[in-house]
Short mmCIF file of C-alpha atoms and ligand atoms in Angstrom, two decimals:
data_model
loop_
_atom_site.label_atom_id
_atom_site.label_comp_id
_atom_site.label_asym_id
_atom_site.label_seq_id
_atom_site.Cartn_x
_atom_site.Cartn_y
_atom_site.Cartn_z
CA UNK H 1 -49.88 -22.10 -23.34
CA UNK H 2 -50.38 -25.79 -22.74
CA UNK H 3 -48.22 -26.89 -19.83
CA UNK H 4 -47.66 -30.61 -19.61
CA UNK H 5 -46.05 -31.81 -16.42
CA UNK H 6 -46.20 -34.61 -13.91
CA UNK H 7 -48.02 -33.61 -10.76
CA UNK H 8 -47.91 -36.03 -7.86
CA UNK H 9 -47.19 -38.92 -10.19
CA UNK H 10 -49.85 -38.12 -12.79
CA UNK H 11 -49.38 -36.58 -16.24
CA UNK H 12 -51.29 -33.31 -16.29
CA UNK H 13 -51.96 -30.79 -19.07
CA UNK H 14 -53.03 -27.29 -18.06
CA UNK H 15 -53.96 -24.48 -20.42
CA UNK H 16 -52.67 -21.28 -18.79
CA UNK H 17 -50.74 -18.08 -19.31
CA UNK H 18 -47.02 -18.87 -19.37
CA UNK H 19 -46.31 -16.12 -16.85
CA UNK H 20 -48.86 -17.28 -14.32
CA UNK H 21 -47.23 -18.21 -11.02
CA UNK H 22 -46.94 -21.95 -10.61
CA UNK H 23 -48.32 -21.56 -7.09
CA UNK H 24 -51.54 -20.16 -8.58
CA UNK H 25 -51.72 -22.84 -11.27
CA UNK H 26 -51.40 -25.59 -8.67
CA UNK H 27 -53.74 -24.00 -6.17
CA UNK H 28 -56.44 -22.62 -8.40
CA UNK H 29 -56.32 -24.63 -11.62
CA UNK H 30 -55.41 -27.98 -10.11
CA UNK H 31 -57.11 -27.45 -6.74
CA UNK H 32 -54.03 -28.35 -4.69
CA UNK H 33 -54.79 -26.26 -1.65
CA UNK H 34 -51.73 -27.40 0.29
CA UNK H 35 -49.96 -24.59 -1.58
CA UNK H 36 -50.55 -21.58 0.64
CA UNK H 37 -50.56 -17.98 -0.47
CA UNK H 38 -47.71 -16.20 1.25
CA UNK H 39 -45.27 -13.37 0.74
CA UNK H 40 -44.83 -13.84 -3.00
CA UNK H 41 -41.10 -13.23 -2.68
CA UNK H 42 -39.95 -16.79 -2.09
CA UNK H 43 -38.92 -16.09 1.46
CA UNK H 44 -41.81 -17.21 3.69
CA UNK H 45 -41.89 -20.77 2.37
CA UNK H 46 -45.69 -21.18 2.37
CA UNK H 47 -45.77 -22.32 -1.25
CA UNK H 48 -42.88 -24.79 -1.21
CA UNK H 49 -43.01 -27.74 -3.61
CA UNK H 50 -40.56 -30.27 -4.96
CA UNK H 51 -39.80 -29.50 -8.59
CA UNK H 52 -37.71 -32.26 -10.14
CA UNK H 53 -36.86 -33.23 -6.54
CA UNK H 54 -35.60 -29.76 -5.67
CA UNK H 55 -37.24 -27.66 -2.99
CA UNK H 56 -38.46 -24.45 -4.64
CA UNK H 57 -40.80 -21.56 -3.91
CA UNK H 58 -43.62 -22.03 -6.41
CA UNK H 59 -44.56 -18.33 -6.23
CA UNK H 60 -41.29 -17.54 -8.04
CA UNK H 61 -41.72 -20.17 -10.74
CA UNK H 62 -43.61 -19.08 -13.85
CA UNK H 63 -45.80 -21.78 -15.38
CA UNK H 64 -43.56 -22.03 -18.46
CA UNK H 65 -40.64 -23.16 -16.27
CA UNK H 66 -42.64 -26.17 -15.06
CA UNK H 67 -43.09 -27.70 -18.52
CA UNK H 68 -42.16 -31.37 -18.62
CA UNK H 69 -41.10 -31.29 -14.98
CA UNK H 70 -42.15 -33.44 -12.09
CA UNK H 71 -43.96 -31.66 -9.28
CA UNK H 72 -44.67 -33.03 -5.82
CA UNK H 73 -46.99 -31.16 -3.49
CA UNK H 74 -48.06 -32.15 -0.01
CA UNK H 75 -51.14 -33.87 -1.50
CA UNK H 76 -48.88 -36.32 -3.33
CA UNK H 77 -46.25 -36.56 -0.65
CA UNK H 78 -48.83 -37.46 2.01
CA UNK H 79 -49.32 -40.80 0.23
CA UNK H 80 -45.71 -41.85 0.90
CA UNK H 81 -44.08 -43.71 3.77
CA UNK H 82 -41.66 -40.81 4.20
CA UNK H 83 -44.63 -38.64 5.10
CA UNK H 84 -45.55 -41.00 7.97
CA UNK H 85 -41.91 -40.96 9.17
CA UNK H 86 -41.93 -37.20 9.38
CA UNK H 87 -45.37 -36.85 10.94
CA UNK H 88 -44.52 -39.55 13.51
CA UNK H 89 -41.21 -37.87 14.32
CA UNK H 90 -42.89 -34.49 14.74
CA UNK H 91 -45.59 -35.96 16.98
CA UNK H 92 -43.03 -37.70 19.19
CA UNK H 93 -41.19 -34.43 19.65
CA UNK H 94 -44.38 -32.56 20.47
CA UNK H 95 -44.29 -30.41 17.35
CA UNK H 96 -47.71 -28.91 16.67
CA UNK H 97 -47.72 -27.13 13.37
CA UNK H 98 -50.39 -24.69 12.28
CA UNK H 99 -52.34 -25.68 9.20
CA UNK H 100 -50.79 -22.80 7.29
CA UNK H 101 -47.18 -23.93 7.43
CA UNK H 102 -47.52 -27.69 8.01
CA UNK H 103 -47.39 -28.70 4.31
CA UNK H 104 -44.26 -26.66 3.64
CA UNK H 105 -42.56 -27.74 6.86
CA UNK H 106 -43.12 -31.42 6.06
CA UNK H 107 -41.98 -31.09 2.44
CA UNK H 108 -38.85 -29.15 3.36
CA UNK H 109 -37.96 -31.73 6.00
CA UNK H 110 -38.42 -34.50 3.45
CA UNK H 111 -36.21 -32.68 0.98
CA UNK H 112 -33.42 -32.40 3.53
CA UNK H 113 -33.70 -35.97 4.79
CA UNK H 114 -33.48 -37.31 1.25
CA UNK H 115 -30.22 -35.38 0.91
CA UNK H 116 -28.86 -35.96 4.40
CA UNK H 117 -30.43 -38.88 6.15
CA UNK H 118 -28.59 -38.07 9.38
CA UNK H 119 -28.45 -34.29 9.20
CA UNK H 120 -26.03 -32.11 11.11
CA UNK H 121 -27.25 -29.33 13.37
CA UNK H 122 -26.25 -26.81 10.71
CA UNK H 123 -28.28 -28.64 8.07
CA UNK H 124 -31.29 -28.77 10.40
CA UNK H 125 -31.05 -25.05 11.21
CA UNK H 126 -30.77 -24.31 7.52
CA UNK H 127 -33.88 -26.26 6.55
CA UNK H 128 -35.87 -24.73 9.38
CA UNK H 129 -35.07 -21.34 7.80
CA UNK H 130 -36.91 -22.36 4.62
CA UNK H 131 -40.27 -21.71 6.32
CA UNK H 132 -40.65 -18.50 8.26
CA UNK H 133 -43.77 -19.38 10.29
CA UNK H 134 -42.89 -19.59 13.97
CA UNK H 135 -45.97 -21.44 15.21
CA UNK H 136 -43.63 -24.06 16.64
CA UNK H 137 -40.53 -23.31 18.66
CA UNK H 138 -37.11 -23.74 17.09
CA UNK H 139 -36.04 -26.32 19.67
CA UNK H 140 -39.20 -28.40 19.13
CA UNK H 141 -38.71 -28.32 15.40
CA UNK H 142 -35.11 -29.43 15.78
CA UNK H 143 -36.14 -32.36 17.94
CA UNK H 144 -38.94 -33.22 15.53
CA UNK H 145 -36.56 -33.30 12.58
CA UNK H 146 -34.10 -35.48 14.49
CA UNK H 147 -36.91 -37.89 15.40
CA UNK H 148 -38.09 -37.90 11.79
CA UNK H 149 -34.56 -38.69 10.62
CA UNK H 150 -34.45 -41.71 12.95
CA UNK H 151 -37.66 -43.08 11.43
CA UNK H 152 -36.43 -42.25 7.94
CA UNK H 153 -33.13 -44.06 8.34
CA UNK H 154 -34.66 -47.00 10.20
CA UNK H 155 -37.06 -47.60 7.35
CA UNK H 156 -34.28 -47.20 4.77
CA UNK H 157 -32.16 -49.74 6.70
CA UNK H 158 -35.06 -52.18 6.71
CA UNK H 159 -35.28 -51.79 2.94
CA UNK B 1 -59.69 -5.76 -12.37
CA UNK B 2 -56.27 -4.87 -13.78
CA UNK B 3 -56.02 -5.25 -17.54
CA UNK B 4 -53.79 -8.12 -18.58
CA UNK B 5 -51.08 -7.46 -21.09
CA UNK B 6 -50.38 -10.01 -23.80
CA UNK B 7 -48.70 -13.14 -22.49
CA UNK B 8 -44.98 -13.28 -23.24
CA UNK B 9 -43.57 -15.43 -26.00
CA UNK B 10 -41.40 -18.15 -24.46
CA UNK B 11 -38.35 -19.64 -26.13
CA UNK B 12 -36.86 -22.75 -24.57
CA UNK B 13 -33.59 -23.59 -26.32
CA UNK B 14 -31.78 -26.77 -25.38
CA UNK B 15 -28.40 -26.04 -26.95
CA UNK B 16 -26.09 -23.05 -26.72
CA UNK B 17 -26.20 -22.62 -30.49
CA UNK B 18 -29.97 -22.32 -30.45
CA UNK B 19 -29.87 -20.03 -27.44
CA UNK B 20 -27.41 -17.65 -29.09
CA UNK B 21 -29.33 -17.63 -32.32
CA UNK B 22 -32.64 -16.92 -30.62
CA UNK B 23 -31.07 -14.13 -28.56
CA UNK B 24 -29.45 -12.71 -31.69
CA UNK B 25 -32.85 -12.55 -33.37
CA UNK B 26 -34.57 -11.26 -30.20
CA UNK B 27 -32.01 -9.01 -28.49
CA UNK B 28 -34.68 -7.46 -26.25
CA UNK B 29 -35.80 -10.80 -24.86
CA UNK B 30 -35.48 -11.41 -21.15
CA UNK B 31 -33.01 -14.11 -20.19
CA UNK B 32 -34.58 -16.32 -17.54
CA UNK B 33 -32.19 -18.48 -15.49
CA UNK B 34 -33.51 -19.22 -11.99
CA UNK B 35 -35.94 -16.29 -11.95
CA UNK B 36 -35.24 -15.36 -8.33
CA UNK B 37 -33.70 -12.03 -9.21
CA UNK B 38 -36.36 -11.21 -11.78
CA UNK B 39 -39.68 -12.25 -10.38
CA UNK B 40 -39.51 -11.78 -6.65
CA UNK B 41 -42.21 -9.49 -5.29
CA UNK B 42 -44.58 -9.59 -8.26
CA UNK B 43 -48.07 -9.06 -6.91
CA UNK B 44 -51.06 -11.13 -7.94
CA UNK B 45 -51.05 -14.45 -9.73
CA UNK B 46 -49.57 -13.21 -12.99
CA UNK B 47 -45.93 -12.23 -13.21
CA UNK B 48 -46.64 -9.75 -16.04
CA UNK B 49 -43.56 -10.47 -18.07
CA UNK B 50 -43.62 -8.42 -21.25
CA UNK B 51 -42.26 -9.23 -24.68
CA UNK B 52 -40.36 -12.44 -24.99
CA UNK B 53 -38.46 -14.64 -22.60
CA UNK B 54 -35.61 -17.01 -23.26
CA UNK B 55 -35.65 -19.75 -20.66
CA UNK B 56 -32.06 -20.99 -20.47
CA UNK B 57 -32.77 -23.67 -17.87
CA UNK B 58 -32.96 -26.38 -20.55
CA UNK B 59 -29.46 -25.73 -21.91
CA UNK B 60 -27.51 -28.61 -20.35
CA UNK B 61 -24.14 -27.21 -21.39
CA UNK B 62 -24.71 -24.25 -19.09
CA UNK B 63 -25.13 -26.56 -16.11
CA UNK B 64 -21.77 -28.28 -16.40
CA UNK B 65 -19.12 -28.22 -13.70
CA UNK B 66 -15.58 -28.91 -14.76
CA UNK B 67 -12.47 -29.28 -12.61
CA UNK B 68 -8.86 -29.26 -13.71
CA UNK B 69 -5.59 -28.80 -11.81
CA UNK B 70 -5.69 -25.14 -12.66
CA UNK B 71 -9.28 -24.11 -12.17
CA UNK B 72 -12.86 -24.85 -11.23
CA UNK B 73 -15.20 -24.05 -14.09
CA UNK B 74 -18.89 -23.44 -13.47
CA UNK B 75 -21.54 -23.21 -16.16
CA UNK B 76 -23.58 -20.03 -15.76
CA UNK B 77 -26.77 -21.97 -14.98
CA UNK B 78 -25.30 -24.06 -12.18
CA UNK B 79 -27.58 -23.51 -9.19
CA UNK B 80 -26.03 -22.03 -6.07
CA UNK B 81 -26.94 -25.17 -4.06
CA UNK B 82 -24.96 -27.38 -6.48
CA UNK B 83 -21.85 -25.27 -5.93
CA UNK B 84 -22.28 -25.56 -2.17
CA UNK B 85 -22.63 -29.34 -2.57
CA UNK B 86 -19.15 -29.45 -4.12
CA UNK B 87 -17.87 -28.71 -0.64
CA UNK B 88 -15.36 -26.50 1.09
CA UNK B 89 -12.38 -28.39 -0.21
CA UNK B 90 -13.26 -27.56 -3.82
CA UNK B 91 -14.99 -24.20 -3.62
CA UNK B 92 -12.91 -21.24 -2.39
CA UNK B 93 -13.81 -20.64 1.23
CA UNK B 94 -15.09 -17.06 0.84
CA UNK B 95 -17.33 -18.11 -2.05
CA UNK B 96 -18.57 -21.09 -0.10
CA UNK B 97 -19.53 -18.91 2.87
CA UNK B 98 -21.22 -16.33 0.64
CA UNK B 99 -23.27 -18.93 -1.20
CA UNK B 100 -24.40 -20.59 2.02
CA UNK B 101 -25.73 -17.25 3.25
CA UNK B 102 -27.66 -16.56 0.08
CA UNK B 103 -31.31 -16.68 1.10
CA UNK B 104 -33.20 -19.76 2.31
CA UNK B 105 -32.60 -23.22 0.77
CA UNK B 106 -35.44 -22.88 -1.78
CA UNK B 107 -33.76 -19.77 -3.20
CA UNK B 108 -30.33 -21.41 -3.38
CA UNK B 109 -31.88 -24.30 -5.33
CA UNK B 110 -33.34 -21.92 -7.89
CA UNK B 111 -30.74 -19.15 -8.09
CA UNK B 112 -27.88 -19.65 -10.52
CA UNK B 113 -24.33 -18.40 -10.36
CA UNK B 114 -24.66 -16.62 -13.71
CA UNK B 115 -27.92 -14.97 -12.61
CA UNK B 116 -26.23 -13.61 -9.53
CA UNK B 117 -23.38 -12.11 -11.52
CA UNK B 118 -25.66 -10.63 -14.19
CA UNK B 119 -28.18 -9.21 -11.78
CA UNK B 120 -27.96 -5.47 -11.45
CA UNK B 121 -27.97 -5.18 -7.70
CA UNK B 122 -26.82 -2.59 -5.25
CA UNK B 123 -24.37 -4.78 -3.46
CA UNK B 124 -23.17 -7.79 -5.28
CA UNK B 125 -22.66 -10.95 -3.27
CA UNK B 126 -20.53 -13.16 -5.46
CA UNK B 127 -18.88 -10.55 -7.63
CA UNK B 128 -16.30 -9.23 -5.11
CA UNK B 129 -15.12 -12.76 -4.37
CA UNK B 130 -14.74 -13.61 -8.04
CA UNK B 131 -12.98 -10.30 -8.53
CA UNK B 132 -10.41 -10.93 -5.78
CA UNK B 133 -9.82 -14.46 -7.05
CA UNK B 134 -9.03 -13.08 -10.53
CA UNK B 135 -11.79 -15.16 -12.10
CA UNK B 136 -12.50 -15.17 -15.79
CA UNK B 137 -15.91 -15.28 -17.39
CA UNK B 138 -16.84 -16.48 -20.85
CA UNK B 139 -19.25 -14.40 -22.89
CA UNK B 140 -20.74 -15.79 -26.03
CA UNK B 141 -22.86 -14.42 -28.81
CA UNK B 142 -24.09 -15.58 -32.15
CA UNK B 143 -21.81 -14.71 -34.99
CA UNK B 144 -21.94 -15.30 -38.69
CA UNK B 145 -18.65 -15.44 -40.54
CA UNK B 146 -18.57 -14.81 -44.25
CA UNK B 147 -15.74 -16.73 -45.82
CA UNK B 148 -15.08 -16.73 -49.56
CA UNK B 149 -15.79 -20.44 -49.77
CA UNK B 150 -18.73 -20.91 -47.50
CA UNK B 151 -21.01 -19.21 -45.15
CA UNK B 152 -20.00 -20.21 -41.63
CA UNK B 153 -22.17 -19.87 -38.62
CA UNK B 154 -20.85 -20.13 -35.13
CA UNK B 155 -20.71 -18.54 -31.77
CA UNK B 156 -18.24 -15.85 -30.85
CA UNK B 157 -16.67 -16.64 -27.53
CA UNK B 158 -14.45 -14.44 -25.41
CA UNK B 159 -12.93 -14.85 -21.98
CA UNK B 160 -12.52 -11.72 -19.90
CA UNK B 161 -11.54 -11.02 -16.30
CA UNK B 162 -14.70 -10.71 -14.23
CA UNK B 163 -13.60 -7.20 -13.23
CA UNK B 164 -14.18 -6.11 -16.83
CA UNK B 165 -17.80 -7.23 -16.69
CA UNK B 166 -18.81 -4.25 -14.60
CA UNK B 167 -18.20 -0.59 -15.32
CA UNK B 168 -17.34 2.13 -12.81
CA UNK B 169 -21.01 2.72 -12.05
CA UNK B 170 -21.50 -0.95 -11.22
CA UNK B 171 -23.40 -1.67 -14.44
CA UNK B 172 -22.97 -4.95 -16.30
CA UNK B 173 -21.25 -4.44 -19.63
CA UNK B 174 -22.50 -6.98 -22.11
CA UNK B 175 -23.09 -6.50 -25.78
CA UNK B 176 -26.48 -7.05 -27.32
CA UNK B 177 -27.17 -10.75 -27.73
CA UNK B 178 -24.35 -11.72 -25.40
CA UNK B 179 -24.75 -14.46 -22.80
CA UNK B 180 -22.58 -15.31 -19.83
CA UNK B 181 -21.77 -18.98 -20.29
CA UNK B 182 -18.94 -20.03 -17.96
CA UNK B 183 -17.06 -18.83 -14.90
CA UNK B 184 -13.50 -19.96 -14.28
CA UNK B 185 -12.13 -19.81 -10.75
CA UNK B 186 -8.37 -20.38 -10.50
CA UNK B 187 -7.18 -23.05 -8.05
CA UNK B 188 -5.02 -20.98 -5.77
CA UNK B 189 -4.08 -21.68 -2.22
CA UNK B 190 -4.94 -18.84 0.09
CA UNK B 191 -4.00 -19.21 3.75
CA UNK B 192 -6.95 -17.09 4.85
CA UNK B 193 -10.20 -16.12 3.20
CA UNK B 194 -12.92 -14.03 4.71
CA UNK B 195 -16.39 -12.97 3.60
CA UNK B 196 -18.56 -10.79 5.83
CA UNK B 197 -21.89 -9.32 4.87
CA UNK B 198 -23.35 -6.61 7.03
CA UNK B 199 -26.94 -6.13 5.98
CA UNK B 200 -28.78 -3.04 6.95
CA UNK B 201 -31.23 -0.58 5.47
CA UNK B 202 -29.32 2.03 3.57
CA UNK B 203 -25.85 0.88 4.42
CA UNK B 204 -25.10 -2.71 3.51
CA UNK B 205 -21.44 -3.59 3.34
CA UNK B 206 -19.71 -6.67 2.01
CA UNK B 207 -16.14 -7.22 3.07
CA UNK B 208 -14.08 -9.81 1.24
CA UNK B 209 -10.45 -10.61 1.97
CA UNK B 210 -7.78 -13.07 0.90
CA UNK B 211 -4.31 -13.45 2.40
CA UNK B 212 -1.38 -15.73 1.71
CA UNK B 213 1.37 -16.31 4.23
CA UNK B 214 4.71 -17.96 3.85
CA UNK B 215 6.70 -18.49 7.01
CA UNK B 216 4.95 -15.58 8.74
CA UNK B 217 5.53 -13.27 5.79
CA UNK B 218 2.47 -11.85 4.10
CA UNK B 219 3.14 -12.70 0.46
CA UNK B 220 -0.20 -11.52 -0.91
CA UNK B 221 -3.29 -9.77 0.38
CA UNK B 222 -6.45 -8.59 -1.40
CA UNK B 223 -9.24 -6.64 0.25
CA UNK B 224 -12.52 -5.43 -1.18
CA UNK B 225 -15.50 -3.53 0.15
CA UNK B 226 -18.83 -3.40 -1.65
CA UNK B 227 -21.19 -0.64 -0.69
CA UNK B 228 -24.30 0.77 -2.26
CA UNK B 229 -22.56 4.02 -3.00
CA UNK B 230 -19.24 2.97 -4.38
CA UNK B 231 -20.08 -0.55 -5.63
CA UNK B 232 -16.61 -1.98 -5.10
CA UNK B 233 -13.73 -0.38 -3.30
CA UNK B 234 -10.29 -1.83 -3.57
CA UNK B 235 -7.18 0.02 -2.48
CA UNK B 236 -4.27 -1.69 -4.20
CA UNK B 237 -1.76 0.77 -2.75
CA UNK B 238 -2.68 -0.25 0.76
CA UNK B 239 -2.49 -3.92 -0.21
CA UNK B 240 0.96 -3.38 -1.74
CA UNK B 241 2.08 -1.67 1.43
CA UNK B 242 1.20 -4.71 3.50
CA UNK B 243 2.74 -7.30 1.20
CA UNK B 244 6.15 -8.49 2.39
CA UNK B 245 5.48 -7.64 6.00
CA UNK B 246 5.93 -10.05 8.83
CA UNK B 247 2.87 -11.09 10.87
CA UNK B 248 1.70 -10.60 13.53
CA UNK B 249 1.23 -6.92 12.84
CA UNK B 250 2.21 -4.75 15.76
CA UNK B 251 -0.46 -2.65 17.47
CA UNK B 252 1.21 0.44 16.01
CA UNK B 253 1.11 -0.98 12.48
CA UNK B 254 -2.56 -1.82 12.83
CA UNK B 255 -3.37 1.69 14.04
CA UNK B 256 -1.46 3.17 11.11
CA UNK B 257 -3.23 0.94 8.60
CA UNK B 258 -6.58 1.76 10.16
CA UNK B 259 -5.88 5.48 9.79
CA UNK B 260 -4.90 5.08 6.14
CA UNK B 261 -7.96 3.02 5.38
CA UNK B 262 -10.27 5.51 7.04
CA UNK B 263 -8.69 8.39 5.15
CA UNK B 264 -9.11 6.48 1.89
CA UNK B 265 -12.73 5.66 2.67
CA UNK B 266 -13.52 9.27 3.53
CA UNK B 267 -12.26 10.21 0.08
CA UNK B 268 -14.84 7.92 -1.49
CA UNK B 269 -17.67 9.78 0.21
CA UNK B 270 -18.84 6.83 2.28
CA UNK B 271 -20.64 7.57 5.54
CA UNK B 272 -18.68 7.59 8.77
CA UNK B 273 -20.68 4.53 9.83
CA UNK B 274 -19.64 2.51 6.78
CA UNK B 275 -16.06 3.74 7.17
CA UNK B 276 -15.92 2.63 10.80
CA UNK B 277 -17.48 -0.75 9.93
CA UNK B 278 -15.07 -1.32 7.05
CA UNK B 279 -12.01 -0.52 9.09
CA UNK B 280 -13.20 -2.67 12.02
CA UNK B 281 -13.69 -5.65 9.68
CA UNK B 282 -10.26 -5.09 8.15
CA UNK B 283 -8.53 -4.92 11.50
CA UNK B 284 -10.36 -8.07 12.60
CA UNK B 285 -9.08 -9.83 9.50
CA UNK B 286 -5.52 -8.62 10.03
CA UNK B 287 -5.67 -9.81 13.63
CA UNK B 288 -6.98 -13.17 12.48
CA UNK B 289 -4.11 -13.68 10.05
CA UNK B 290 -1.74 -12.78 12.85
CA UNK B 291 -2.88 -15.72 14.94
CA UNK B 292 -0.54 -18.71 14.79
CA UNK B 293 -1.50 -21.35 12.22
CA UNK B 294 -0.01 -24.79 11.82
CA UNK B 295 -0.59 -25.36 8.15
CA UNK B 296 -2.97 -24.95 5.20
CA UNK B 297 -6.10 -22.91 4.95
CA UNK B 298 -8.00 -21.88 7.99
C1 FAD C 301 -35.80 -14.52 -0.91
C2 FAD C 301 -34.59 -14.12 -1.70
C3 FAD C 301 -33.35 -13.97 -1.08
C4 FAD C 301 -32.23 -13.59 -1.80
N1 FAD C 301 -31.04 -13.46 -1.15
C5 FAD C 301 -29.95 -13.08 -1.85
C6 FAD C 301 -28.70 -12.93 -1.20
O1 FAD C 301 -28.58 -13.14 0.00
N2 FAD C 301 -27.64 -12.52 -1.95
C7 FAD C 301 -27.74 -12.28 -3.29
O2 FAD C 301 -26.75 -11.94 -3.93
N3 FAD C 301 -28.91 -12.41 -3.92
C8 FAD C 301 -30.02 -12.80 -3.25
N4 FAD C 301 -31.21 -12.91 -3.90
C9 FAD C 301 -31.29 -12.51 -5.32
C10 FAD C 301 -31.16 -13.66 -6.32
O3 FAD C 301 -31.64 -14.85 -5.78
C11 FAD C 301 -29.74 -13.93 -6.76
O4 FAD C 301 -29.13 -12.77 -7.22
C12 FAD C 301 -29.67 -15.03 -7.84
O5 FAD C 301 -28.37 -15.56 -7.88
C13 FAD C 301 -30.13 -14.64 -9.21
O6 FAD C 301 -29.99 -15.80 -10.02
P1 FAD C 301 -31.14 -16.35 -10.95
O7 FAD C 301 -30.65 -17.57 -11.62
O8 FAD C 301 -32.40 -16.51 -10.18
O9 FAD C 301 -31.24 -15.15 -11.98
P2 FAD C 301 -32.48 -14.59 -12.79
O10 FAD C 301 -33.46 -13.98 -11.88
O11 FAD C 301 -33.01 -15.60 -13.75
O12 FAD C 301 -31.72 -13.47 -13.63
C14 FAD C 301 -31.12 -12.34 -13.02
C15 FAD C 301 -30.60 -11.39 -14.11
O13 FAD C 301 -29.51 -11.95 -14.79
C16 FAD C 301 -29.77 -12.15 -16.18
N5 FAD C 301 -29.12 -13.43 -16.52
C17 FAD C 301 -29.27 -14.60 -15.86
N6 FAD C 301 -28.44 -15.52 -16.38
C18 FAD C 301 -27.76 -14.92 -17.39
C19 FAD C 301 -26.75 -15.37 -18.30
N7 FAD C 301 -26.26 -16.61 -18.27
N8 FAD C 301 -26.25 -14.50 -19.21
C20 FAD C 301 -26.74 -13.21 -19.25
N9 FAD C 301 -27.70 -12.74 -18.42
C21 FAD C 301 -28.20 -13.58 -17.49
C22 FAD C 301 -31.27 -12.12 -16.29
O14 FAD C 301 -31.73 -11.68 -17.55
C23 FAD C 301 -31.64 -11.13 -15.20
O15 FAD C 301 -31.47 -9.82 -15.65
C24 FAD C 301 -32.34 -13.33 -3.19
C25 FAD C 301 -33.57 -13.49 -3.83
C26 FAD C 301 -34.68 -13.87 -3.10
C27 FAD C 301 -35.99 -14.04 -3.83
#
C-alpha cells in the first residue's frame, strides 16, 4: 500500500504493508530513530509522535491509519522554537533525561503546553504519566515542565 | 522468520452510508476505530490483521458532539480525550472521572467512546456508567427497501437502551453489519455520582453509584458493580428499599444494608474479597451522601 502523509513538514510516500506499525515505518523505512522501540502496548511512551497534532503511541497505529495525516517526530520538532523552550526549561530545572525517553518526554510536554500554556499540577502529573521511564525524578520533571511553560508563554506573549 | 500472511484489505469510508454499505458487503471485516483495544500487544513490526478492515476514523459524522437541553449526544468515534475536554459541567461526573483514568494521555487521544463500549472486555469501564444513566445508543445498518415504485436504499437506524447492548454473559449483541453510531446521555441532575475502579489481578471491581437528594430525602439511588465473574451486578430491590429514606443513614441502617448487600453478593458466587470490597465501597458512598451539602452536585 502506498501511504502518503506529511512527515515533519514534508510530503512523503512510503510503499509498505498497511498493517505495519507506524513506529516501524517511521523508524526503519524513514530512518527517524527518535522513535524508540518499547513495550508495543502503547503504555511506555517510547514511540510517541504527534499525529494531526494529537499525542499518540505510534506502535498502536497501523500504517493505513496514517494516510494523509500530518506526523511530527522529535526530528521535526527539534527544529522549532518550542523545542528550545522545553530544553531550556528542563536544563534550568536540572532535568537530565536518558537518550531513550528524551524524545518522547519533550514531545509530550510540547503537546500539553500547546493545550494548556499554564498547566495545572494535575495536567502536569497526567502528561508525566505518558512516558514510563523514570530516569528523572518526578519532582524534577514537574519543575522542568513548569520552567518550560514559562519560556513557552513568554515567547507567545512576545509574539 | 515467521511467514507473513496476506496484507489486509483496507476500506476507508468517509460517510456513514458508504460505511454501512461496505460493512453490509463485508460482514466479517474488522471495524477499526482508535485501534487501542484491537492492536495492543502485537509483537513484531507487523500487526498481522487478517481479512479486511474498515477504518471508520474518516467518517466525520461519527465524530460529532451534540448538546440539547435534554441530552448530550456523542458520535461513536469521538475520542475519549475530546469528551474530557468538554469538562465536568457538561459530562456526568462519574463518566468524567472514568474517562480521565483511562490509560495514559496517548491512549485517551486514540481510544474512542464507541470502541470502549463495543470492546469485549472483562470489566467494562464506561458501560456501567452509561447503564446507570439510562443512556441510549443508536445502531445502524445498511438496508434496502423494496417499494412498488422504486428501489430505495437507506440505513436502518434503531435506538436502544445501552443495557440491551449486552447479554447476560456480558457479550455485545449486534447484528451482522451493524455499527454503533451515537450515544445519548440524558441531562439529569444527580446530587452525587461516584466511580471507583479497583484494579487487581484476578479480581478487578468497578463500583458506580448515583444518588439524588431532595431536602435530605433520598429520591433516587442507583448502584452497580462490575466484576470479571458477573459482568454487571445491580440489585434494584436494595435500591428501592433505600429510596424515600432520610439521610444521614443511621449506623444501624448502614449495618443492615451492608448485611443485605453481602448476602446478595454471596448469592452471585463472587469471592469473599470482592464482596467485602463492594460492600465497603457502598458504605463509603452512603456515608458520603449523608454528609451535609449546601446545593448542587458534589
Ligand atoms: C495502554 C492501554 C491502557 C488502557 N486502559 C484502559 C482503561 O483504563 N479502561 C478501559 O476501559 N480500556 C482501556 N484500554 C482499552 C482501550 O483503549 C479502550 O477500550 C478503548 O476505548 C477502545 O477504543 P478504540 O477506539 O481504540 O477501539 P478499537 O480498538 O478500534 O475497537 C475495539 C472494538 O470495538 C469495535 N468497534 C469500535 N468502534 C465500533 C463501532 N462504532 N461500532 C461497532 N463496533 C465498533 C472494534 O471492531 C473492536 O472489536 C487501554 C488500552 C491500552 C492500550
